[in-house]
PDB file of C-alpha atoms in Angstrom:
ATOM      1  CA  UNK A  16      -5.618  15.668  -4.036  1.00 82.00           C
ATOM      2  CA  UNK A  17      -7.526  13.312  -1.314  1.00 87.00           C
ATOM      3  CA  UNK A  18      -7.792  14.330   1.775  1.00 92.00           C
ATOM      4  CA  UNK A  19      -9.138  13.377   5.762  1.00 95.00           C
ATOM      5  CA  UNK A  20     -10.180  16.744   7.739  1.00 96.00           C
ATOM      6  CA  UNK A  21     -11.213  15.924  11.318  1.00 94.00           C
ATOM      7  CA  UNK A  22     -11.965  18.201  14.358  1.00 89.00           C
ATOM      8  CA  UNK A  23      -9.301  19.074  16.340  1.00 84.00           C
ATOM      9  CA  UNK A  24      -9.024  17.328  19.916  1.00 87.00           C
ATOM     10  CA  UNK A  25      -8.268  17.051  22.715  1.00 94.00           C
ATOM     11  CA  UNK A  26     -11.783  15.596  23.841  1.00 96.00           C
ATOM     12  CA  UNK A  27     -13.362  15.674  27.244  1.00 97.00           C
ATOM     13  CA  UNK A  28     -16.643  13.484  28.324  1.00 97.00           C
ATOM     14  CA  UNK A  29     -17.588  12.012  31.217  1.00 97.00           C
ATOM     15  CA  UNK A  30     -18.814   8.842  30.907  1.00 97.00           C
ATOM     16  CA  UNK A  31     -21.948   7.744  29.419  1.00 97.00           C
ATOM     17  CA  UNK A  32     -21.877  11.147  27.396  1.00 98.00           C
ATOM     18  CA  UNK A  33     -22.596  11.284  23.941  1.00 98.00           C
ATOM     19  CA  UNK A  34     -19.595  11.346  21.252  1.00 97.00           C
ATOM     20  CA  UNK A  35     -19.558  12.729  17.962  1.00 97.00           C
ATOM     21  CA  UNK A  36     -16.229  13.216  16.127  1.00 98.00           C
ATOM     22  CA  UNK A  37     -16.574  14.963  13.091  1.00 97.00           C
ATOM     23  CA  UNK A  38     -14.832  13.888   9.550  1.00 98.00           C
ATOM     24  CA  UNK A  39     -14.973  15.504   6.243  1.00 97.00           C
ATOM     25  CA  UNK A  40     -12.972  14.300   3.005  1.00 96.00           C
ATOM     26  CA  UNK A  41     -12.035  15.296  -0.082  1.00 94.00           C
ATOM     27  CA  UNK A  42     -11.357  12.867  -3.081  1.00 90.00           C
ATOM     28  CA  UNK A  43     -12.482  12.121  -6.401  1.00 83.00           C
ATOM     29  CA  UNK A  44     -15.163   9.794  -6.710  1.00 81.00           C
ATOM     30  CA  UNK A  45     -16.131   7.232  -3.955  1.00 83.00           C
ATOM     31  CA  UNK A  46     -13.298   6.192  -1.658  1.00 89.00           C
ATOM     32  CA  UNK A  47     -13.626   3.744   0.909  1.00 91.00           C
ATOM     33  CA  UNK A  48     -14.015   5.144   4.682  1.00 94.00           C
ATOM     34  CA  UNK A  49     -12.674   3.981   7.772  1.00 95.00           C
ATOM     35  CA  UNK A  50     -12.233   4.652  11.501  1.00 97.00           C
ATOM     36  CA  UNK A  51      -9.340   3.628  13.478  1.00 97.00           C
ATOM     37  CA  UNK A  52      -8.927   3.551  17.107  1.00 97.00           C
ATOM     38  CA  UNK A  53      -5.461   3.806  18.513  1.00 95.00           C
ATOM     39  CA  UNK A  54      -4.954   2.614  22.103  1.00 94.00           C
ATOM     40  CA  UNK A  55      -2.064   3.857  24.609  1.00 88.00           C
ATOM     41  CA  UNK A  56       1.127   2.469  23.263  1.00 85.00           C
ATOM     42  CA  UNK A  57      -0.654   0.386  21.020  1.00 89.00           C
ATOM     43  CA  UNK A  58      -0.895  -0.093  16.557  1.00 91.00           C
ATOM     44  CA  UNK A  59      -4.191   1.254  15.455  1.00 94.00           C
ATOM     45  CA  UNK A  60      -7.300  -1.221  15.191  1.00 95.00           C
ATOM     46  CA  UNK A  61     -10.009  -0.850  12.762  1.00 95.00           C
ATOM     47  CA  UNK A  62     -12.996   0.527  14.291  1.00 97.00           C
ATOM     48  CA  UNK A  63     -15.707   0.641  11.532  1.00 97.00           C
ATOM     49  CA  UNK A  64     -16.020   1.029   7.836  1.00 95.00           C
ATOM     50  CA  UNK A  65     -18.072   2.122   5.188  1.00 94.00           C
ATOM     51  CA  UNK A  66     -17.554   1.307   1.320  1.00 90.00           C
ATOM     52  CA  UNK A  67     -20.376   3.205  -0.664  1.00 90.00           C
ATOM     53  CA  UNK A  68     -22.709   6.180  -0.169  1.00 92.00           C
ATOM     54  CA  UNK A  69     -25.602   5.757   2.773  1.00 94.00           C
ATOM     55  CA  UNK A  70     -23.511   2.580   3.807  1.00 95.00           C
ATOM     56  CA  UNK A  71     -23.626   2.468   8.151  1.00 97.00           C
ATOM     57  CA  UNK A  72     -20.809   1.225   9.351  1.00 96.00           C
ATOM     58  CA  UNK A  73     -21.213  -0.159  13.523  1.00 97.00           C
ATOM     59  CA  UNK A  74     -18.792  -1.275  15.924  1.00 97.00           C
ATOM     60  CA  UNK A  75     -19.001  -1.704  19.929  1.00 95.00           C
ATOM     61  CA  UNK A  76     -21.472   1.020  19.988  1.00 97.00           C
ATOM     62  CA  UNK A  77     -19.591   3.223  17.656  1.00 98.00           C
ATOM     63  CA  UNK A  78     -21.603   4.027  13.914  1.00 98.00           C
ATOM     64  CA  UNK A  79     -20.723   6.279  11.315  1.00 98.00           C
ATOM     65  CA  UNK A  80     -22.638   7.310   8.430  1.00 98.00           C
ATOM     66  CA  UNK A  81     -20.903   7.848   4.956  1.00 97.00           C
ATOM     67  CA  UNK A  82     -22.549  10.249   3.265  1.00 96.00           C
ATOM     68  CA  UNK A  83     -21.681  11.548  -0.152  1.00 93.00           C
ATOM     69  CA  UNK A  84     -23.616  14.990  -0.115  1.00 94.00           C
ATOM     70  CA  UNK A  85     -21.806  16.289   2.575  1.00 96.00           C
ATOM     71  CA  UNK A  86     -18.449  13.867   2.358  1.00 96.00           C
ATOM     72  CA  UNK A  87     -18.496  13.381   5.196  1.00 97.00           C
ATOM     73  CA  UNK A  88     -18.414  10.290   7.954  1.00 98.00           C
ATOM     74  CA  UNK A  89     -18.712  11.403  11.839  1.00 98.00           C
ATOM     75  CA  UNK A  90     -18.259   9.040  14.451  1.00 98.00           C
ATOM     76  CA  UNK A  91     -20.933   8.563  17.169  1.00 98.00           C
ATOM     77  CA  UNK A  92     -21.085   6.775  20.152  1.00 98.00           C
ATOM     78  CA  UNK A  93     -24.572   7.078  22.346  1.00 97.00           C
ATOM     79  CA  UNK A  94     -23.048   6.585  26.019  1.00 97.00           C
ATOM     80  CA  UNK A  95     -19.060   6.420  26.241  1.00 97.00           C
ATOM     81  CA  UNK A  96     -17.529   4.948  28.576  1.00 97.00           C
ATOM     82  CA  UNK A  97     -13.796   5.047  30.579  1.00 97.00           C
ATOM     83  CA  UNK A  98     -12.388   2.251  28.308  1.00 96.00           C
ATOM     84  CA  UNK A  99     -12.954   4.410  25.028  1.00 97.00           C
ATOM     85  CA  UNK A 100     -10.180   6.832  25.416  1.00 97.00           C
ATOM     86  CA  UNK A 101      -8.057   6.716  22.500  1.00 96.00           C
ATOM     87  CA  UNK A 102      -6.782   8.499  19.512  1.00 96.00           C
ATOM     88  CA  UNK A 103      -9.119   8.054  16.719  1.00 97.00           C
ATOM     89  CA  UNK A 104      -7.993   8.136  12.913  1.00 96.00           C
ATOM     90  CA  UNK A 105     -10.665   8.699  10.290  1.00 96.00           C
ATOM     91  CA  UNK A 106      -8.871   7.315   6.707  1.00 94.00           C
ATOM     92  CA  UNK A 107     -10.077   7.057   2.955  1.00 91.00           C
ATOM     93  CA  UNK A 108      -8.729   4.668   0.302  1.00 88.00           C
ATOM     94  CA  UNK A 109      -9.563   5.867  -3.247  1.00 80.00           C
ATOM     95  CA  UNK A 110     -11.511   3.965  -5.564  1.00 70.00           C
ATOM     96  CA  UNK A 111      -8.618   3.332  -7.755  1.00 65.00           C
ATOM     97  CA  UNK A 112      -4.895   2.380  -6.179  1.00 58.00           C
ATOM     98  CA  UNK A 113      -6.164   0.372  -3.417  1.00 56.00           C
ATOM     99  CA  UNK A 114      -5.992  -0.014   0.194  1.00 56.00           C
ATOM    100  CA  UNK A 115      -1.743   1.490  -0.216  1.00 62.00           C
ATOM    101  CA  UNK A 116      -2.957   5.138  -0.831  1.00 69.00           C
ATOM    102  CA  UNK A 117      -4.829   5.103   2.739  1.00 85.00           C
ATOM    103  CA  UNK A 118      -4.941   8.863   3.707  1.00 89.00           C
ATOM    104  CA  UNK A 119      -5.860   9.582   7.493  1.00 92.00           C
ATOM    105  CA  UNK A 120      -6.537  12.720   9.505  1.00 93.00           C
ATOM    106  CA  UNK A 121      -4.819  13.739  12.099  1.00 92.00           C
ATOM    107  CA  UNK A 122      -6.375  11.968  15.055  1.00 94.00           C
ATOM    108  CA  UNK A 123      -8.401  13.172  18.204  1.00 95.00           C
ATOM    109  CA  UNK A 124      -8.023  12.486  21.345  1.00 95.00           C
ATOM    110  CA  UNK A 125     -10.299  11.386  23.724  1.00 97.00           C
ATOM    111  CA  UNK A 126     -10.708  11.483  27.309  1.00 97.00           C
ATOM    112  CA  UNK A 127     -13.702   9.853  29.130  1.00 97.00           C
ATOM    113  CA  UNK A 128     -13.519  10.628  32.783  1.00 97.00           C
ATOM    114  CA  UNK A 129     -15.818   8.216  35.447  1.00 95.00           C
TER     115      UNK A 129
ATOM    116  CA  UNK B 248      -3.474 -15.957  15.863  1.00 64.00           C
ATOM    117  CA  UNK B 249      -2.483 -14.214  13.395  1.00 72.00           C
ATOM    118  CA  UNK B 250      -0.959 -10.471  13.143  1.00 93.00           C
ATOM    119  CA  UNK B 251       1.386  -8.284  12.810  1.00 96.00           C
ATOM    120  CA  UNK B 252       4.973  -8.311  15.216  1.00 96.00           C
ATOM    121  CA  UNK B 253       7.138  -5.899  15.191  1.00 97.00           C
ATOM    122  CA  UNK B 254      10.178  -5.408  16.909  1.00 95.00           C
ATOM    123  CA  UNK B 255      11.819  -3.980  19.497  1.00 94.00           C
ATOM    124  CA  UNK B 256       8.982  -2.185  21.222  1.00 94.00           C
ATOM    125  CA  UNK B 257      11.902   0.498  22.378  1.00 95.00           C
ATOM    126  CA  UNK B 258      14.717   1.324  20.369  1.00 93.00           C
ATOM    127  CA  UNK B 259      17.559   4.165  20.477  1.00 90.00           C
ATOM    128  CA  UNK B 260      19.465   5.152  17.799  1.00 87.00           C
ATOM    129  CA  UNK B 261      23.445   6.685  18.378  1.00 87.00           C
ATOM    130  CA  UNK B 262      24.474   9.940  15.843  1.00 83.00           C
ATOM    131  CA  UNK B 263      25.323   7.960  12.935  1.00 85.00           C
ATOM    132  CA  UNK B 264      24.501   5.280  13.170  1.00 90.00           C
ATOM    133  CA  UNK B 265      21.795   3.176  11.082  1.00 93.00           C
ATOM    134  CA  UNK B 266      19.167   1.032  12.810  1.00 94.00           C
ATOM    135  CA  UNK B 267      16.703  -1.515  11.397  1.00 96.00           C
ATOM    136  CA  UNK B 268      13.354  -2.396  12.745  1.00 97.00           C
ATOM    137  CA  UNK B 269      11.851  -5.314  12.630  1.00 97.00           C
ATOM    138  CA  UNK B 270       8.259  -6.149  10.660  1.00 98.00           C
ATOM    139  CA  UNK B 271       6.337 -10.022  10.338  1.00 98.00           C
ATOM    140  CA  UNK B 272       2.936 -10.507   9.519  1.00 97.00           C
ATOM    141  CA  UNK B 273       1.602 -14.607   9.411  1.00 96.00           C
ATOM    142  CA  UNK B 274      -1.594 -13.087   7.635  1.00 94.00           C
ATOM    143  CA  UNK B 275      -0.649 -14.156   4.521  1.00 93.00           C
ATOM    144  CA  UNK B 276      -0.794 -10.618   3.204  1.00 93.00           C
ATOM    145  CA  UNK B 277       0.649  -9.527  -0.200  1.00 92.00           C
ATOM    146  CA  UNK B 278       1.268  -5.369   1.009  1.00 92.00           C
ATOM    147  CA  UNK B 279       3.003  -4.176   3.478  1.00 94.00           C
ATOM    148  CA  UNK B 280       3.787  -0.756   4.870  1.00 95.00           C
ATOM    149  CA  UNK B 281       5.262   1.367   7.096  1.00 97.00           C
ATOM    150  CA  UNK B 282       3.669   4.673   8.837  1.00 96.00           C
ATOM    151  CA  UNK B 283       5.872   7.338  10.656  1.00 96.00           C
ATOM    152  CA  UNK B 284       3.554   8.628  13.371  1.00 94.00           C
ATOM    153  CA  UNK B 285       4.418  12.098  15.041  1.00 92.00           C
ATOM    154  CA  UNK B 286       2.187  14.121  17.682  1.00 82.00           C
ATOM    155  CA  UNK B 287      -0.150  16.054  16.500  1.00 75.00           C
ATOM    156  CA  UNK B 288       0.616  14.790  12.742  1.00 78.00           C
ATOM    157  CA  UNK B 289      -0.809  11.655  11.995  1.00 84.00           C
ATOM    158  CA  UNK B 290      -0.104   9.102   9.761  1.00 91.00           C
ATOM    159  CA  UNK B 291       2.805   9.408   7.105  1.00 92.00           C
ATOM    160  CA  UNK B 292       3.544   6.774   4.822  1.00 93.00           C
ATOM    161  CA  UNK B 293       7.365   5.690   4.404  1.00 96.00           C
ATOM    162  CA  UNK B 294       7.338   2.770   1.984  1.00 96.00           C
ATOM    163  CA  UNK B 295       5.114   0.023   0.724  1.00 93.00           C
ATOM    164  CA  UNK B 296       5.686  -2.953  -0.717  1.00 93.00           C
ATOM    165  CA  UNK B 297       2.685  -4.877  -3.019  1.00 90.00           C
ATOM    166  CA  UNK B 298       4.577  -8.167  -4.232  1.00 91.00           C
ATOM    167  CA  UNK B 299       8.010  -9.639  -3.023  1.00 94.00           C
ATOM    168  CA  UNK B 300      11.302  -7.962  -4.454  1.00 95.00           C
ATOM    169  CA  UNK B 301       9.117  -4.318  -5.208  1.00 93.00           C
ATOM    170  CA  UNK B 302       8.370  -1.866  -3.168  1.00 94.00           C
ATOM    171  CA  UNK B 303       7.329   1.850  -3.792  1.00 93.00           C
ATOM    172  CA  UNK B 304       8.091   5.180  -1.824  1.00 95.00           C
ATOM    173  CA  UNK B 305       5.759   6.519   0.507  1.00 92.00           C
ATOM    174  CA  UNK B 306       5.568  10.786   1.132  1.00 90.00           C
ATOM    175  CA  UNK B 307       8.160  10.963   3.191  1.00 95.00           C
ATOM    176  CA  UNK B 308      11.003   8.244   2.450  1.00 96.00           C
ATOM    177  CA  UNK B 309      13.870  10.261   2.398  1.00 96.00           C
ATOM    178  CA  UNK B 310      16.608   8.761   5.003  1.00 96.00           C
ATOM    179  CA  UNK B 311      14.913   5.271   5.178  1.00 97.00           C
ATOM    180  CA  UNK B 312      15.124   2.056   3.324  1.00 97.00           C
ATOM    181  CA  UNK B 313      13.450  -0.607   3.082  1.00 98.00           C
ATOM    182  CA  UNK B 314      13.723  -4.520   1.408  1.00 97.00           C
ATOM    183  CA  UNK B 315      11.383  -7.499   0.925  1.00 97.00           C
ATOM    184  CA  UNK B 316      13.098 -10.698   0.300  1.00 97.00           C
ATOM    185  CA  UNK B 317      10.086 -12.630   1.987  1.00 97.00           C
ATOM    186  CA  UNK B 318       6.445 -12.394   1.916  1.00 96.00           C
ATOM    187  CA  UNK B 319       5.886 -11.945   5.346  1.00 97.00           C
ATOM    188  CA  UNK B 320       8.973  -9.756   6.759  1.00 98.00           C
ATOM    189  CA  UNK B 321       9.439  -6.248   5.318  1.00 98.00           C
ATOM    190  CA  UNK B 322      12.422  -4.735   7.840  1.00 98.00           C
ATOM    191  CA  UNK B 323      12.638  -0.758   7.974  1.00 98.00           C
ATOM    192  CA  UNK B 324      16.032   0.859   8.124  1.00 97.00           C
ATOM    193  CA  UNK B 325      16.327   4.193   9.481  1.00 95.00           C
ATOM    194  CA  UNK B 326      19.676   5.891   8.336  1.00 93.00           C
ATOM    195  CA  UNK B 327      21.926   8.337   9.501  1.00 88.00           C
ATOM    196  CA  UNK B 328      20.381  10.066   6.535  1.00 87.00           C
ATOM    197  CA  UNK B 329      17.640  10.949   8.307  1.00 88.00           C
ATOM    198  CA  UNK B 330      18.027  13.642  10.885  1.00 85.00           C
ATOM    199  CA  UNK B 331      15.073  13.710  12.489  1.00 90.00           C
ATOM    200  CA  UNK B 332      14.141  10.008  13.061  1.00 91.00           C
ATOM    201  CA  UNK B 333      12.871  10.245  17.005  1.00 93.00           C
ATOM    202  CA  UNK B 334       8.898   9.158  16.326  1.00 95.00           C
ATOM    203  CA  UNK B 335       6.651   6.102  16.807  1.00 95.00           C
ATOM    204  CA  UNK B 336       6.905   3.788  13.739  1.00 97.00           C
ATOM    205  CA  UNK B 337       4.042   1.529  12.611  1.00 96.00           C
ATOM    206  CA  UNK B 338       3.833  -1.323  10.076  1.00 97.00           C
ATOM    207  CA  UNK B 339       1.051  -2.601   8.644  1.00 95.00           C
ATOM    208  CA  UNK B 340      -0.404  -5.395   6.084  1.00 94.00           C
ATOM    209  CA  UNK B 341      -3.416  -5.868   3.794  1.00 91.00           C
ATOM    210  CA  UNK B 342      -4.567  -8.382   1.161  1.00 87.00           C
ATOM    211  CA  UNK B 343      -4.243  -6.721  -2.331  1.00 75.00           C
ATOM    212  CA  UNK B 344      -7.762  -7.559  -3.858  1.00 65.00           C
ATOM    213  CA  UNK B 345      -7.548  -4.796  -6.312  1.00 64.00           C
ATOM    214  CA  UNK B 346     -10.183  -2.985  -4.317  1.00 66.00           C
ATOM    215  CA  UNK B 347     -10.113  -0.189  -1.558  1.00 65.00           C
ATOM    216  CA  UNK B 348     -12.000  -1.582   0.675  1.00 72.00           C
ATOM    217  CA  UNK B 349      -9.686  -3.737   2.600  1.00 78.00           C
ATOM    218  CA  UNK B 350      -8.606  -2.597   5.711  1.00 86.00           C
ATOM    219  CA  UNK B 351      -5.008  -2.484   7.275  1.00 90.00           C
ATOM    220  CA  UNK B 352      -3.748  -4.648  10.265  1.00 92.00           C
ATOM    221  CA  UNK B 353      -1.186  -2.561  12.311  1.00 94.00           C
ATOM    222  CA  UNK B 354       1.532  -4.093  14.828  1.00 96.00           C
ATOM    223  CA  UNK B 355       1.679  -2.329  17.763  1.00 95.00           C
ATOM    224  CA  UNK B 356       4.757   0.041  17.201  1.00 95.00           C
ATOM    225  CA  UNK B 357       8.449   0.285  17.865  1.00 96.00           C
ATOM    226  CA  UNK B 358       8.658   3.811  19.317  1.00 95.00           C
ATOM    227  CA  UNK B 359      12.708   5.015  18.022  1.00 94.00           C
ATOM    228  CA  UNK B 360      14.662   7.880  19.795  1.00 92.00           C
ATOM    229  CA  UNK B 361      17.835   9.345  19.928  1.00 86.00           C
ATOM    230  CA  UNK B 362      20.541   9.049  22.857  1.00 81.00           C
TER     231      UNK B 362
END
C-alpha cells in the first residue's frame, strides 16, 4: 500500500541553521508529493508540492525535490527563522484516486531558538 | 476571502453524549474530508465526500457519522460509540479534477475533550 515515512522529531535548531527533514514514500507509480506546515493551534497549510519526477517545489525559502530513484522528497531550508517553528507533514496523493487518497507522514516538530 | 471555517474551536463532551462539529467552506470545492489528529500519529482519515448526498468511510470511521446535504457543509458527529474521542479534528476540502495534484485546504480545527 501507499505510505510516507518522515524522520522522527523533535528537531531543535538555532536561528540561521540549515534544515533538512527527510521524507521517503512507498507508492504505486508516481504520486504527487506535498509538504504541509502546521503552526500551533492551527490547521495545516500547503507549503509546497511536486507532481512529477525531478520537479522542485519551493516556497518561503523551503525547497524539496521529487526523487523517484530514491523515492524521496526531503524538505530543506538554508537559514531557518524562529517563525519557522511548527510541525511539518510530508504527504502523497496516488496517481489514481484523486486527492481523497492523501496519505500523511506522522509529522516532524521543528523548534528554532533565537 | 475564501476558506474553511470550523466551529467551535473547543468542544467538551459528556459520557454518552453525541456532539456535532461544524465545517463550512466557500471555496466551491466538490470534495470535503474529516481527519483526526492525535499526538505522534499524524492525520487519519475519518470520512470524505466527493459530491453532495454521497460520502465514503475513511480509515477510522467507527463511532463517527457525517452528512453532506449542501456542497459547502460537511458536519461530523462524534457518537457515544466512539470510546476515545479526545483529539484534534481537522476538516479539509479540495477540487475534484480527476488528477492527484490538487492540494487539500484545511480549517483551523476543533479540539474535542471529554468531561
